[in-house]
mmCIF file with all atom_site columns, C-alpha atoms in Angstrom:
data_model
loop_
_atom_site.group_PDB
_atom_site.id
_atom_site.type_symbol
_atom_site.label_atom_id
_atom_site.label_alt_id
_atom_site.label_comp_id
_atom_site.label_asym_id
_atom_site.label_entity_id
_atom_site.label_seq_id
_atom_site.pdbx_PDB_ins_code
_atom_site.Cartn_x
_atom_site.Cartn_y
_atom_site.Cartn_z
_atom_site.occupancy
_atom_site.B_iso_or_equiv
_atom_site.pdbx_formal_charge
_atom_site.auth_seq_id
_atom_site.auth_comp_id
_atom_site.auth_asym_id
_atom_site.auth_atom_id
_atom_site.pdbx_PDB_model_num
ATOM 1   C CA . UNK Y 1 1   ? 78.059  100.002 77.889  1.00 63.00 ? 6   UNK Y CA 1
ATOM 2   C CA . UNK Y 1 2   ? 81.063  100.390 75.089  1.00 75.00 ? 7   UNK Y CA 1
ATOM 3   C CA . UNK Y 1 3   ? 82.260  103.725 76.273  1.00 92.00 ? 8   UNK Y CA 1
ATOM 4   C CA . UNK Y 1 4   ? 84.976  104.896 73.727  1.00 95.00 ? 9   UNK Y CA 1
ATOM 5   C CA . UNK Y 1 5   ? 85.738  102.681 70.573  1.00 95.00 ? 10  UNK Y CA 1
ATOM 6   C CA . UNK Y 1 6   ? 88.524  103.211 68.337  1.00 96.00 ? 11  UNK Y CA 1
ATOM 7   C CA . UNK Y 1 7   ? 88.905  101.593 64.952  1.00 95.00 ? 12  UNK Y CA 1
ATOM 8   C CA . UNK Y 1 8   ? 90.929  100.182 63.593  1.00 96.00 ? 13  UNK Y CA 1
ATOM 9   C CA . UNK Y 1 9   ? 93.282  98.600  66.468  1.00 95.00 ? 14  UNK Y CA 1
ATOM 10  C CA . UNK Y 1 10  ? 96.086  98.158  64.278  1.00 96.00 ? 15  UNK Y CA 1
ATOM 11  C CA . UNK Y 1 11  ? 97.091  99.555  60.814  1.00 96.00 ? 16  UNK Y CA 1
ATOM 12  C CA . UNK Y 1 12  ? 100.584 100.008 58.535  1.00 97.00 ? 17  UNK Y CA 1
ATOM 13  C CA . UNK Y 1 13  ? 100.249 102.685 56.029  1.00 96.00 ? 18  UNK Y CA 1
ATOM 14  C CA . UNK Y 1 14  ? 102.688 103.266 53.445  1.00 97.00 ? 19  UNK Y CA 1
ATOM 15  C CA . UNK Y 1 15  ? 104.946 107.008 53.003  1.00 97.00 ? 20  UNK Y CA 1
ATOM 16  C CA . UNK Y 1 16  ? 102.594 109.214 51.763  1.00 96.00 ? 21  UNK Y CA 1
ATOM 17  C CA . UNK Y 1 17  ? 98.999  107.711 52.172  1.00 97.00 ? 22  UNK Y CA 1
ATOM 18  C CA . UNK Y 1 18  ? 96.382  109.270 54.377  1.00 96.00 ? 23  UNK Y CA 1
ATOM 19  C CA . UNK Y 1 19  ? 93.995  107.466 56.837  1.00 96.00 ? 24  UNK Y CA 1
ATOM 20  C CA . UNK Y 1 20  ? 91.215  108.290 59.160  1.00 97.00 ? 25  UNK Y CA 1
ATOM 21  C CA . UNK Y 1 21  ? 91.435  106.922 62.584  1.00 97.00 ? 26  UNK Y CA 1
ATOM 22  C CA . UNK Y 1 22  ? 87.982  106.440 63.885  1.00 97.00 ? 27  UNK Y CA 1
ATOM 23  C CA . UNK Y 1 23  ? 86.089  107.347 68.049  1.00 97.00 ? 28  UNK Y CA 1
ATOM 24  C CA . UNK Y 1 24  ? 83.015  106.980 69.047  1.00 97.00 ? 29  UNK Y CA 1
ATOM 25  C CA . UNK Y 1 25  ? 81.754  107.476 72.721  1.00 96.00 ? 30  UNK Y CA 1
ATOM 26  C CA . UNK Y 1 26  ? 78.559  106.545 73.648  1.00 95.00 ? 31  UNK Y CA 1
ATOM 27  C CA . UNK Y 1 27  ? 78.201  108.978 77.000  1.00 92.00 ? 32  UNK Y CA 1
ATOM 28  C CA . UNK Y 1 28  ? 77.454  111.859 75.851  1.00 92.00 ? 33  UNK Y CA 1
ATOM 29  C CA . UNK Y 1 29  ? 80.278  113.531 77.097  1.00 92.00 ? 34  UNK Y CA 1
ATOM 30  C CA . UNK Y 1 30  ? 80.956  117.045 75.577  1.00 92.00 ? 35  UNK Y CA 1
ATOM 31  C CA . UNK Y 1 31  ? 84.850  116.608 75.276  1.00 93.00 ? 36  UNK Y CA 1
ATOM 32  C CA . UNK Y 1 32  ? 86.805  114.254 73.594  1.00 95.00 ? 37  UNK Y CA 1
ATOM 33  C CA . UNK Y 1 33  ? 90.314  114.272 72.680  1.00 95.00 ? 38  UNK Y CA 1
ATOM 34  C CA . UNK Y 1 34  ? 93.215  112.439 70.373  1.00 97.00 ? 39  UNK Y CA 1
ATOM 35  C CA . UNK Y 1 35  ? 96.727  111.534 72.175  1.00 96.00 ? 40  UNK Y CA 1
ATOM 36  C CA . UNK Y 1 36  ? 99.792  109.670 70.595  1.00 96.00 ? 41  UNK Y CA 1
ATOM 37  C CA . UNK Y 1 37  ? 102.106 108.133 72.322  1.00 95.00 ? 42  UNK Y CA 1
ATOM 38  C CA . UNK Y 1 38  ? 105.433 107.341 71.474  1.00 92.00 ? 43  UNK Y CA 1
ATOM 39  C CA . UNK Y 1 39  ? 107.809 104.455 72.535  1.00 84.00 ? 44  UNK Y CA 1
ATOM 40  C CA . UNK Y 1 40  ? 108.295 104.481 76.198  1.00 80.00 ? 45  UNK Y CA 1
ATOM 41  C CA . UNK Y 1 41  ? 107.206 108.199 76.459  1.00 83.00 ? 46  UNK Y CA 1
ATOM 42  C CA . UNK Y 1 42  ? 103.947 109.984 77.668  1.00 87.00 ? 47  UNK Y CA 1
ATOM 43  C CA . UNK Y 1 43  ? 100.840 111.111 75.843  1.00 93.00 ? 48  UNK Y CA 1
ATOM 44  C CA . UNK Y 1 44  ? 100.872 114.079 73.988  1.00 93.00 ? 49  UNK Y CA 1
ATOM 45  C CA . UNK Y 1 45  ? 97.550  116.085 72.115  1.00 93.00 ? 50  UNK Y CA 1
ATOM 46  C CA . UNK Y 1 46  ? 97.320  116.217 69.019  1.00 96.00 ? 51  UNK Y CA 1
ATOM 47  C CA . UNK Y 1 47  ? 93.604  117.569 68.690  1.00 96.00 ? 52  UNK Y CA 1
ATOM 48  C CA . UNK Y 1 48  ? 90.417  118.314 71.157  1.00 94.00 ? 53  UNK Y CA 1
ATOM 49  C CA . UNK Y 1 49  ? 87.137  119.258 70.838  1.00 95.00 ? 54  UNK Y CA 1
ATOM 50  C CA . UNK Y 1 50  ? 84.988  120.879 73.666  1.00 92.00 ? 55  UNK Y CA 1
ATOM 51  C CA . UNK Y 1 51  ? 81.732  120.163 71.850  1.00 92.00 ? 56  UNK Y CA 1
ATOM 52  C CA . UNK Y 1 52  ? 79.509  119.335 68.549  1.00 94.00 ? 57  UNK Y CA 1
ATOM 53  C CA . UNK Y 1 53  ? 81.063  121.672 65.672  1.00 95.00 ? 58  UNK Y CA 1
ATOM 54  C CA . UNK Y 1 54  ? 84.424  123.178 67.984  1.00 95.00 ? 59  UNK Y CA 1
ATOM 55  C CA . UNK Y 1 55  ? 88.170  121.537 67.697  1.00 96.00 ? 60  UNK Y CA 1
ATOM 56  C CA . UNK Y 1 56  ? 91.020  123.191 68.564  1.00 94.00 ? 61  UNK Y CA 1
ATOM 57  C CA . UNK Y 1 57  ? 94.721  122.285 68.534  1.00 95.00 ? 62  UNK Y CA 1
ATOM 58  C CA . UNK Y 1 58  ? 96.563  120.565 70.966  1.00 92.00 ? 63  UNK Y CA 1
ATOM 59  C CA . UNK Y 1 59  ? 100.424 120.535 71.361  1.00 91.00 ? 64  UNK Y CA 1
ATOM 60  C CA . UNK Y 1 60  ? 101.454 118.141 68.545  1.00 95.00 ? 65  UNK Y CA 1
ATOM 61  C CA . UNK Y 1 61  ? 98.587  119.227 66.027  1.00 96.00 ? 66  UNK Y CA 1
ATOM 62  C CA . UNK Y 1 62  ? 101.281 119.137 62.483  1.00 96.00 ? 67  UNK Y CA 1
ATOM 63  C CA . UNK Y 1 63  ? 99.998  116.448 59.779  1.00 95.00 ? 68  UNK Y CA 1
ATOM 64  C CA . UNK Y 1 64  ? 96.711  115.898 61.464  1.00 97.00 ? 69  UNK Y CA 1
ATOM 65  C CA . UNK Y 1 65  ? 92.778  117.059 60.907  1.00 97.00 ? 70  UNK Y CA 1
ATOM 66  C CA . UNK Y 1 66  ? 89.994  116.535 62.770  1.00 97.00 ? 71  UNK Y CA 1
ATOM 67  C CA . UNK Y 1 67  ? 86.064  117.201 63.015  1.00 96.00 ? 72  UNK Y CA 1
ATOM 68  C CA . UNK Y 1 68  ? 83.175  117.057 65.526  1.00 97.00 ? 73  UNK Y CA 1
ATOM 69  C CA . UNK Y 1 69  ? 79.629  116.973 63.624  1.00 96.00 ? 74  UNK Y CA 1
ATOM 70  C CA . UNK Y 1 70  ? 78.270  114.899 66.445  1.00 96.00 ? 75  UNK Y CA 1
ATOM 71  C CA . UNK Y 1 71  ? 78.314  114.459 69.818  1.00 95.00 ? 76  UNK Y CA 1
ATOM 72  C CA . UNK Y 1 72  ? 79.633  110.918 69.284  1.00 96.00 ? 77  UNK Y CA 1
ATOM 73  C CA . UNK Y 1 73  ? 82.327  111.014 66.906  1.00 97.00 ? 78  UNK Y CA 1
ATOM 74  C CA . UNK Y 1 74  ? 85.466  112.824 66.523  1.00 98.00 ? 79  UNK Y CA 1
ATOM 75  C CA . UNK Y 1 75  ? 87.680  110.902 63.474  1.00 98.00 ? 80  UNK Y CA 1
ATOM 76  C CA . UNK Y 1 76  ? 91.451  112.259 63.421  1.00 98.00 ? 81  UNK Y CA 1
ATOM 77  C CA . UNK Y 1 77  ? 92.311  112.140 59.750  1.00 97.00 ? 82  UNK Y CA 1
ATOM 78  C CA . UNK Y 1 78  ? 96.207  111.595 58.587  1.00 96.00 ? 83  UNK Y CA 1
ATOM 79  C CA . UNK Y 1 79  ? 96.962  113.210 55.608  1.00 89.00 ? 84  UNK Y CA 1
ATOM 80  C CA . UNK Y 1 80  ? 100.771 112.311 53.716  1.00 93.00 ? 85  UNK Y CA 1
ATOM 81  C CA . UNK Y 1 81  ? 101.577 109.612 56.478  1.00 95.00 ? 86  UNK Y CA 1
ATOM 82  C CA . UNK Y 1 82  ? 105.342 110.287 57.478  1.00 96.00 ? 87  UNK Y CA 1
ATOM 83  C CA . UNK Y 1 83  ? 107.427 107.792 59.222  1.00 96.00 ? 88  UNK Y CA 1
ATOM 84  C CA . UNK Y 1 84  ? 107.095 110.712 62.945  1.00 95.00 ? 89  UNK Y CA 1
ATOM 85  C CA . UNK Y 1 85  ? 103.694 109.552 62.787  1.00 96.00 ? 90  UNK Y CA 1
ATOM 86  C CA . UNK Y 1 86  ? 104.578 106.367 63.585  1.00 96.00 ? 91  UNK Y CA 1
ATOM 87  C CA . UNK Y 1 87  ? 102.646 106.058 67.097  1.00 97.00 ? 92  UNK Y CA 1
ATOM 88  C CA . UNK Y 1 88  ? 99.790  104.623 69.012  1.00 96.00 ? 93  UNK Y CA 1
ATOM 89  C CA . UNK Y 1 89  ? 96.840  106.918 69.296  1.00 97.00 ? 94  UNK Y CA 1
ATOM 90  C CA . UNK Y 1 90  ? 94.326  107.341 72.151  1.00 97.00 ? 95  UNK Y CA 1
ATOM 91  C CA . UNK Y 1 91  ? 91.309  109.002 71.493  1.00 97.00 ? 96  UNK Y CA 1
ATOM 92  C CA . UNK Y 1 92  ? 89.768  109.678 75.184  1.00 95.00 ? 97  UNK Y CA 1
ATOM 93  C CA . UNK Y 1 93  ? 86.056  111.635 76.136  1.00 94.00 ? 98  UNK Y CA 1
ATOM 94  C CA . UNK Y 1 94  ? 84.883  113.130 79.222  1.00 91.00 ? 99  UNK Y CA 1
ATOM 95  C CA . UNK Y 1 95  ? 82.426  115.158 81.018  1.00 84.00 ? 100 UNK Y CA 1
ATOM 96  C CA . UNK Y 1 96  ? 83.539  119.181 82.347  1.00 76.00 ? 101 UNK Y CA 1
ATOM 97  C CA . UNK Y 1 97  ? 82.281  119.200 86.000  1.00 71.00 ? 102 UNK Y CA 1
ATOM 98  C CA . UNK Y 1 98  ? 85.057  119.854 87.768  1.00 70.00 ? 103 UNK Y CA 1
ATOM 99  C CA . UNK Y 1 99  ? 85.109  118.425 90.776  1.00 68.00 ? 104 UNK Y CA 1
ATOM 100 C CA . UNK Y 1 100 ? 84.685  114.535 90.919  1.00 75.00 ? 105 UNK Y CA 1
ATOM 101 C CA . UNK Y 1 101 ? 86.054  111.614 89.183  1.00 74.00 ? 106 UNK Y CA 1
ATOM 102 C CA . UNK Y 1 102 ? 84.021  111.852 86.031  1.00 73.00 ? 107 UNK Y CA 1
ATOM 103 C CA . UNK Y 1 103 ? 86.273  114.984 85.058  1.00 76.00 ? 108 UNK Y CA 1
ATOM 104 C CA . UNK Y 1 104 ? 88.792  112.731 84.066  1.00 83.00 ? 109 UNK Y CA 1
ATOM 105 C CA . UNK Y 1 105 ? 88.760  110.865 80.880  1.00 89.00 ? 110 UNK Y CA 1
ATOM 106 C CA . UNK Y 1 106 ? 87.395  107.444 79.446  1.00 92.00 ? 111 UNK Y CA 1
ATOM 107 C CA . UNK Y 1 107 ? 90.227  106.236 76.632  1.00 94.00 ? 112 UNK Y CA 1
ATOM 108 C CA . UNK Y 1 108 ? 90.071  104.533 74.073  1.00 95.00 ? 113 UNK Y CA 1
ATOM 109 C CA . UNK Y 1 109 ? 91.740  101.350 73.798  1.00 94.00 ? 114 UNK Y CA 1
ATOM 110 C CA . UNK Y 1 110 ? 94.491  102.257 71.250  1.00 95.00 ? 115 UNK Y CA 1
ATOM 111 C CA . UNK Y 1 111 ? 95.445  102.344 67.558  1.00 96.00 ? 116 UNK Y CA 1
ATOM 112 C CA . UNK Y 1 112 ? 99.126  100.948 66.690  1.00 96.00 ? 117 UNK Y CA 1
ATOM 113 C CA . UNK Y 1 113 ? 99.806  103.068 63.471  1.00 97.00 ? 118 UNK Y CA 1
ATOM 114 C CA . UNK Y 1 114 ? 103.252 102.047 61.626  1.00 96.00 ? 119 UNK Y CA 1
ATOM 115 C CA . UNK Y 1 115 ? 104.026 104.391 59.219  1.00 96.00 ? 120 UNK Y CA 1
ATOM 116 C CA . UNK Y 1 116 ? 106.801 102.514 56.466  1.00 96.00 ? 121 UNK Y CA 1
ATOM 117 C CA . UNK R 2 1   ? 101.550 126.923 82.632  1.00 73.00 ? 22  UNK R CA 1
ATOM 118 C CA . UNK R 2 2   ? 100.408 123.247 83.780  1.00 82.00 ? 23  UNK R CA 1
ATOM 119 C CA . UNK R 2 3   ? 102.912 120.707 84.584  1.00 90.00 ? 24  UNK R CA 1
ATOM 120 C CA . UNK R 2 4   ? 103.633 117.569 85.479  1.00 95.00 ? 25  UNK R CA 1
ATOM 121 C CA . UNK R 2 5   ? 106.427 115.848 86.790  1.00 96.00 ? 26  UNK R CA 1
ATOM 122 C CA . UNK R 2 6   ? 106.921 112.059 87.900  1.00 96.00 ? 27  UNK R CA 1
ATOM 123 C CA . UNK R 2 7   ? 111.182 111.721 88.845  1.00 96.00 ? 28  UNK R CA 1
ATOM 124 C CA . UNK R 2 8   ? 111.098 107.869 88.675  1.00 96.00 ? 29  UNK R CA 1
ATOM 125 C CA . UNK R 2 9   ? 111.806 106.348 85.275  1.00 94.00 ? 30  UNK R CA 1
ATOM 126 C CA . UNK R 2 10  ? 111.423 102.555 86.380  1.00 96.00 ? 31  UNK R CA 1
ATOM 127 C CA . UNK R 2 11  ? 110.895 101.255 90.357  1.00 96.00 ? 32  UNK R CA 1
ATOM 128 C CA . UNK R 2 12  ? 110.695 97.787  91.525  1.00 97.00 ? 33  UNK R CA 1
ATOM 129 C CA . UNK R 2 13  ? 109.247 96.230  94.355  1.00 97.00 ? 34  UNK R CA 1
ATOM 130 C CA . UNK R 2 14  ? 109.008 93.068  95.536  1.00 98.00 ? 35  UNK R CA 1
ATOM 131 C CA . UNK R 2 15  ? 105.560 91.126  96.048  1.00 97.00 ? 36  UNK R CA 1
ATOM 132 C CA . UNK R 2 16  ? 103.435 91.879  99.010  1.00 97.00 ? 37  UNK R CA 1
ATOM 133 C CA . UNK R 2 17  ? 105.176 94.351  100.067 1.00 98.00 ? 38  UNK R CA 1
ATOM 134 C CA . UNK R 2 18  ? 103.840 98.444  99.458  1.00 98.00 ? 39  UNK R CA 1
ATOM 135 C CA . UNK R 2 19  ? 105.378 101.442 96.735  1.00 98.00 ? 40  UNK R CA 1
ATOM 136 C CA . UNK R 2 20  ? 105.126 104.619 96.171  1.00 98.00 ? 41  UNK R CA 1
ATOM 137 C CA . UNK R 2 21  ? 105.252 106.416 93.016  1.00 98.00 ? 42  UNK R CA 1
ATOM 138 C CA . UNK R 2 22  ? 105.996 110.266 93.237  1.00 98.00 ? 43  UNK R CA 1
ATOM 139 C CA . UNK R 2 23  ? 103.943 112.809 91.433  1.00 98.00 ? 44  UNK R CA 1
ATOM 140 C CA . UNK R 2 24  ? 104.534 116.449 91.921  1.00 98.00 ? 45  UNK R CA 1
ATOM 141 C CA . UNK R 2 25  ? 102.729 119.239 90.003  1.00 97.00 ? 46  UNK R CA 1
ATOM 142 C CA . UNK R 2 26  ? 102.330 122.898 88.923  1.00 95.00 ? 47  UNK R CA 1
ATOM 143 C CA . UNK R 2 27  ? 99.116  125.334 88.726  1.00 92.00 ? 48  UNK R CA 1
ATOM 144 C CA . UNK R 2 28  ? 97.978  128.529 88.926  1.00 91.00 ? 49  UNK R CA 1
ATOM 145 C CA . UNK R 2 29  ? 93.932  127.024 89.129  1.00 90.00 ? 50  UNK R CA 1
ATOM 146 C CA . UNK R 2 30  ? 92.505  127.347 92.278  1.00 90.00 ? 51  UNK R CA 1
ATOM 147 C CA . UNK R 2 31  ? 90.370  124.049 91.268  1.00 90.00 ? 52  UNK R CA 1
ATOM 148 C CA . UNK R 2 32  ? 92.205  120.726 89.607  1.00 92.00 ? 53  UNK R CA 1
ATOM 149 C CA . UNK R 2 33  ? 91.355  117.403 89.493  1.00 92.00 ? 54  UNK R CA 1
ATOM 150 C CA . UNK R 2 34  ? 94.532  114.594 89.853  1.00 95.00 ? 55  UNK R CA 1
ATOM 151 C CA . UNK R 2 35  ? 94.411  111.248 88.244  1.00 95.00 ? 56  UNK R CA 1
ATOM 152 C CA . UNK R 2 36  ? 96.176  108.266 88.663  1.00 97.00 ? 57  UNK R CA 1
ATOM 153 C CA . UNK R 2 37  ? 96.371  105.659 85.407  1.00 96.00 ? 58  UNK R CA 1
ATOM 154 C CA . UNK R 2 38  ? 97.874  102.150 84.807  1.00 97.00 ? 59  UNK R CA 1
ATOM 155 C CA . UNK R 2 39  ? 98.811  101.288 81.320  1.00 95.00 ? 60  UNK R CA 1
ATOM 156 C CA . UNK R 2 40  ? 99.833  97.436  81.091  1.00 95.00 ? 61  UNK R CA 1
ATOM 157 C CA . UNK R 2 41  ? 101.764 95.816  78.722  1.00 93.00 ? 62  UNK R CA 1
ATOM 158 C CA . UNK R 2 42  ? 98.251  95.146  76.522  1.00 92.00 ? 63  UNK R CA 1
ATOM 159 C CA . UNK R 2 43  ? 98.301  99.056  76.422  1.00 91.00 ? 64  UNK R CA 1
ATOM 160 C CA . UNK R 2 44  ? 95.277  100.200 77.042  1.00 92.00 ? 65  UNK R CA 1
ATOM 161 C CA . UNK R 2 45  ? 94.576  103.074 79.362  1.00 93.00 ? 66  UNK R CA 1
ATOM 162 C CA . UNK R 2 46  ? 92.967  101.990 82.882  1.00 93.00 ? 67  UNK R CA 1
ATOM 163 C CA . UNK R 2 47  ? 91.589  104.573 85.186  1.00 92.00 ? 68  UNK R CA 1
ATOM 164 C CA . UNK R 2 48  ? 92.636  104.211 89.261  1.00 95.00 ? 69  UNK R CA 1
ATOM 165 C CA . UNK R 2 49  ? 92.194  106.956 91.712  1.00 95.00 ? 70  UNK R CA 1
ATOM 166 C CA . UNK R 2 50  ? 90.905  110.544 91.958  1.00 94.00 ? 71  UNK R CA 1
ATOM 167 C CA . UNK R 2 51  ? 92.221  113.661 94.275  1.00 95.00 ? 72  UNK R CA 1
ATOM 168 C CA . UNK R 2 52  ? 89.714  116.992 93.827  1.00 93.00 ? 73  UNK R CA 1
ATOM 169 C CA . UNK R 2 53  ? 91.832  119.738 94.916  1.00 93.00 ? 74  UNK R CA 1
ATOM 170 C CA . UNK R 2 54  ? 89.313  120.993 97.608  1.00 92.00 ? 75  UNK R CA 1
ATOM 171 C CA . UNK R 2 55  ? 88.809  117.087 99.278  1.00 90.00 ? 76  UNK R CA 1
ATOM 172 C CA . UNK R 2 56  ? 89.900  116.913 102.461 1.00 89.00 ? 77  UNK R CA 1
ATOM 173 C CA . UNK R 2 57  ? 90.880  113.421 102.978 1.00 93.00 ? 78  UNK R CA 1
ATOM 174 C CA . UNK R 2 58  ? 93.184  111.524 100.732 1.00 96.00 ? 79  UNK R CA 1
ATOM 175 C CA . UNK R 2 59  ? 91.841  109.432 97.960  1.00 95.00 ? 80  UNK R CA 1
ATOM 176 C CA . UNK R 2 60  ? 91.744  106.054 98.448  1.00 96.00 ? 81  UNK R CA 1
ATOM 177 C CA . UNK R 2 61  ? 90.302  102.543 96.012  1.00 94.00 ? 82  UNK R CA 1
ATOM 178 C CA . UNK R 2 62  ? 90.980  98.744  97.447  1.00 96.00 ? 83  UNK R CA 1
ATOM 179 C CA . UNK R 2 63  ? 94.979  98.727  97.169  1.00 97.00 ? 84  UNK R CA 1
ATOM 180 C CA . UNK R 2 64  ? 95.480  101.729 95.904  1.00 97.00 ? 85  UNK R CA 1
ATOM 181 C CA . UNK R 2 65  ? 95.928  105.021 98.041  1.00 97.00 ? 86  UNK R CA 1
ATOM 182 C CA . UNK R 2 66  ? 96.500  108.989 96.894  1.00 97.00 ? 87  UNK R CA 1
ATOM 183 C CA . UNK R 2 67  ? 99.396  110.762 99.510  1.00 97.00 ? 88  UNK R CA 1
ATOM 184 C CA . UNK R 2 68  ? 97.975  114.235 98.749  1.00 97.00 ? 89  UNK R CA 1
ATOM 185 C CA . UNK R 2 69  ? 100.028 116.778 99.810  1.00 96.00 ? 90  UNK R CA 1
ATOM 186 C CA . UNK R 2 70  ? 98.232  120.217 98.514  1.00 95.00 ? 91  UNK R CA 1
ATOM 187 C CA . UNK R 2 71  ? 101.194 122.868 99.828  1.00 94.00 ? 92  UNK R CA 1
ATOM 188 C CA . UNK R 2 72  ? 103.651 120.705 98.492  1.00 96.00 ? 93  UNK R CA 1
ATOM 189 C CA . UNK R 2 73  ? 101.811 120.059 95.118  1.00 96.00 ? 94  UNK R CA 1
ATOM 190 C CA . UNK R 2 74  ? 102.751 116.315 95.527  1.00 97.00 ? 95  UNK R CA 1
ATOM 191 C CA . UNK R 2 75  ? 99.937  113.468 94.861  1.00 98.00 ? 96  UNK R CA 1
ATOM 192 C CA . UNK R 2 76  ? 101.759 110.260 95.552  1.00 98.00 ? 97  UNK R CA 1
ATOM 193 C CA . UNK R 2 77  ? 100.285 107.053 94.579  1.00 98.00 ? 98  UNK R CA 1
ATOM 194 C CA . UNK R 2 78  ? 100.839 104.052 97.419  1.00 98.00 ? 99  UNK R CA 1
ATOM 195 C CA . UNK R 2 79  ? 100.042 100.738 96.216  1.00 98.00 ? 100 UNK R CA 1
ATOM 196 C CA . UNK R 2 80  ? 99.666  98.001  98.864  1.00 96.00 ? 101 UNK R CA 1
ATOM 197 C CA . UNK R 2 81  ? 100.385 94.692  98.916  1.00 96.00 ? 102 UNK R CA 1
ATOM 198 C CA . UNK R 2 82  ? 102.121 94.294  95.391  1.00 97.00 ? 103 UNK R CA 1
ATOM 199 C CA . UNK R 2 83  ? 100.858 91.747  92.939  1.00 97.00 ? 104 UNK R CA 1
ATOM 200 C CA . UNK R 2 84  ? 102.988 90.737  89.656  1.00 97.00 ? 105 UNK R CA 1
ATOM 201 C CA . UNK R 2 85  ? 99.741  92.261  87.868  1.00 97.00 ? 106 UNK R CA 1
ATOM 202 C CA . UNK R 2 86  ? 100.585 95.468  89.024  1.00 98.00 ? 107 UNK R CA 1
ATOM 203 C CA . UNK R 2 87  ? 103.733 95.791  86.678  1.00 98.00 ? 108 UNK R CA 1
ATOM 204 C CA . UNK R 2 88  ? 103.261 98.021  84.086  1.00 97.00 ? 109 UNK R CA 1
ATOM 205 C CA . UNK R 2 89  ? 103.244 101.708 83.624  1.00 96.00 ? 110 UNK R CA 1
ATOM 206 C CA . UNK R 2 90  ? 101.622 104.180 85.491  1.00 97.00 ? 111 UNK R CA 1
ATOM 207 C CA . UNK R 2 91  ? 101.071 107.962 84.242  1.00 97.00 ? 112 UNK R CA 1
ATOM 208 C CA . UNK R 2 92  ? 99.933  110.728 87.318  1.00 97.00 ? 113 UNK R CA 1
ATOM 209 C CA . UNK R 2 93  ? 98.078  113.228 85.042  1.00 94.00 ? 114 UNK R CA 1
ATOM 210 C CA . UNK R 2 94  ? 96.462  116.507 86.546  1.00 93.00 ? 115 UNK R CA 1
ATOM 211 C CA . UNK R 2 95  ? 93.100  118.801 84.679  1.00 90.00 ? 116 UNK R CA 1
ATOM 212 C CA . UNK R 2 96  ? 92.606  121.868 86.208  1.00 86.00 ? 117 UNK R CA 1
ATOM 213 C CA . UNK R 2 97  ? 89.874  125.140 84.532  1.00 82.00 ? 118 UNK R CA 1
ATOM 214 C CA . UNK R 2 98  ? 90.607  124.438 81.562  1.00 79.00 ? 119 UNK R CA 1
ATOM 215 C CA . UNK R 2 99  ? 90.327  122.316 78.120  1.00 80.00 ? 120 UNK R CA 1
ATOM 216 C CA . UNK R 2 100 ? 92.570  119.079 78.448  1.00 84.00 ? 121 UNK R CA 1
ATOM 217 C CA . UNK R 2 101 ? 94.356  116.785 81.145  1.00 88.00 ? 122 UNK R CA 1
ATOM 218 C CA . UNK R 2 102 ? 98.116  116.771 81.557  1.00 90.00 ? 123 UNK R CA 1
ATOM 219 C CA . UNK R 2 103 ? 99.786  113.850 82.100  1.00 93.00 ? 124 UNK R CA 1
ATOM 220 C CA . UNK R 2 104 ? 103.642 112.751 83.508  1.00 94.00 ? 125 UNK R CA 1
ATOM 221 C CA . UNK R 2 105 ? 106.477 111.117 81.793  1.00 93.00 ? 126 UNK R CA 1
ATOM 222 C CA . UNK R 2 106 ? 104.990 107.715 83.549  1.00 95.00 ? 127 UNK R CA 1
ATOM 223 C CA . UNK R 2 107 ? 106.892 105.309 86.093  1.00 97.00 ? 128 UNK R CA 1
ATOM 224 C CA . UNK R 2 108 ? 107.251 101.303 85.171  1.00 97.00 ? 129 UNK R CA 1
ATOM 225 C CA . UNK R 2 109 ? 106.527 99.503  88.155  1.00 98.00 ? 130 UNK R CA 1
ATOM 226 C CA . UNK R 2 110 ? 107.865 96.271  88.255  1.00 98.00 ? 131 UNK R CA 1
ATOM 227 C CA . UNK R 2 111 ? 106.810 93.543  90.649  1.00 98.00 ? 132 UNK R CA 1
ATOM 228 C CA . UNK R 2 112 ? 109.095 91.053  91.734  1.00 97.00 ? 133 UNK R CA 1
ATOM 229 C CA . UNK R 2 113 ? 108.185 87.641  92.697  1.00 95.00 ? 134 UNK R CA 1
#
């Protein structure tokens, strides 16, 4: 099982450039998420999706956009990259059945992004 | 509002000893799940253990156990017989009846030989 696949693993961007972080899951999870983790900190929710065609903002959505055209894919778009977006980005997915361990997240391996 | 609090930024434990990592939570949801994740220096997030709010027994997974005290809203992780490979960041998390999971700030555990 591939689980949650994120690409790329590392990326250096120049200020003002744009890029898309890819996330694909093969577990037929309906929920998908994007988090960022700044050095030595916890995870902050950027955007999430409860199903294809449905997305919503999390705690820190500014400077990012998402789309969910299929169950499997949930790309994160960075427009006009800024140094404040230097972080590690995690994609995650889950089922929605409260009451089991499946309610937890399966994480991708992360994307380390540096904006210079 | 849901909140997870981990009050120990860093913890040290001697190899082969047990260690408890503290976690308290706050929620008004009647049903919720509590989770612990390990993040080694390589950066990935590894699921360790899950506790459901209606589970009568404390969860156990190998050397990991979750000390769940519902009335006190605490969900401490106990690692028995610590190993050098247990050195990592540990995150407590909760998912209630909403759409997403809330994470604590994490505890960095260092196992000394």
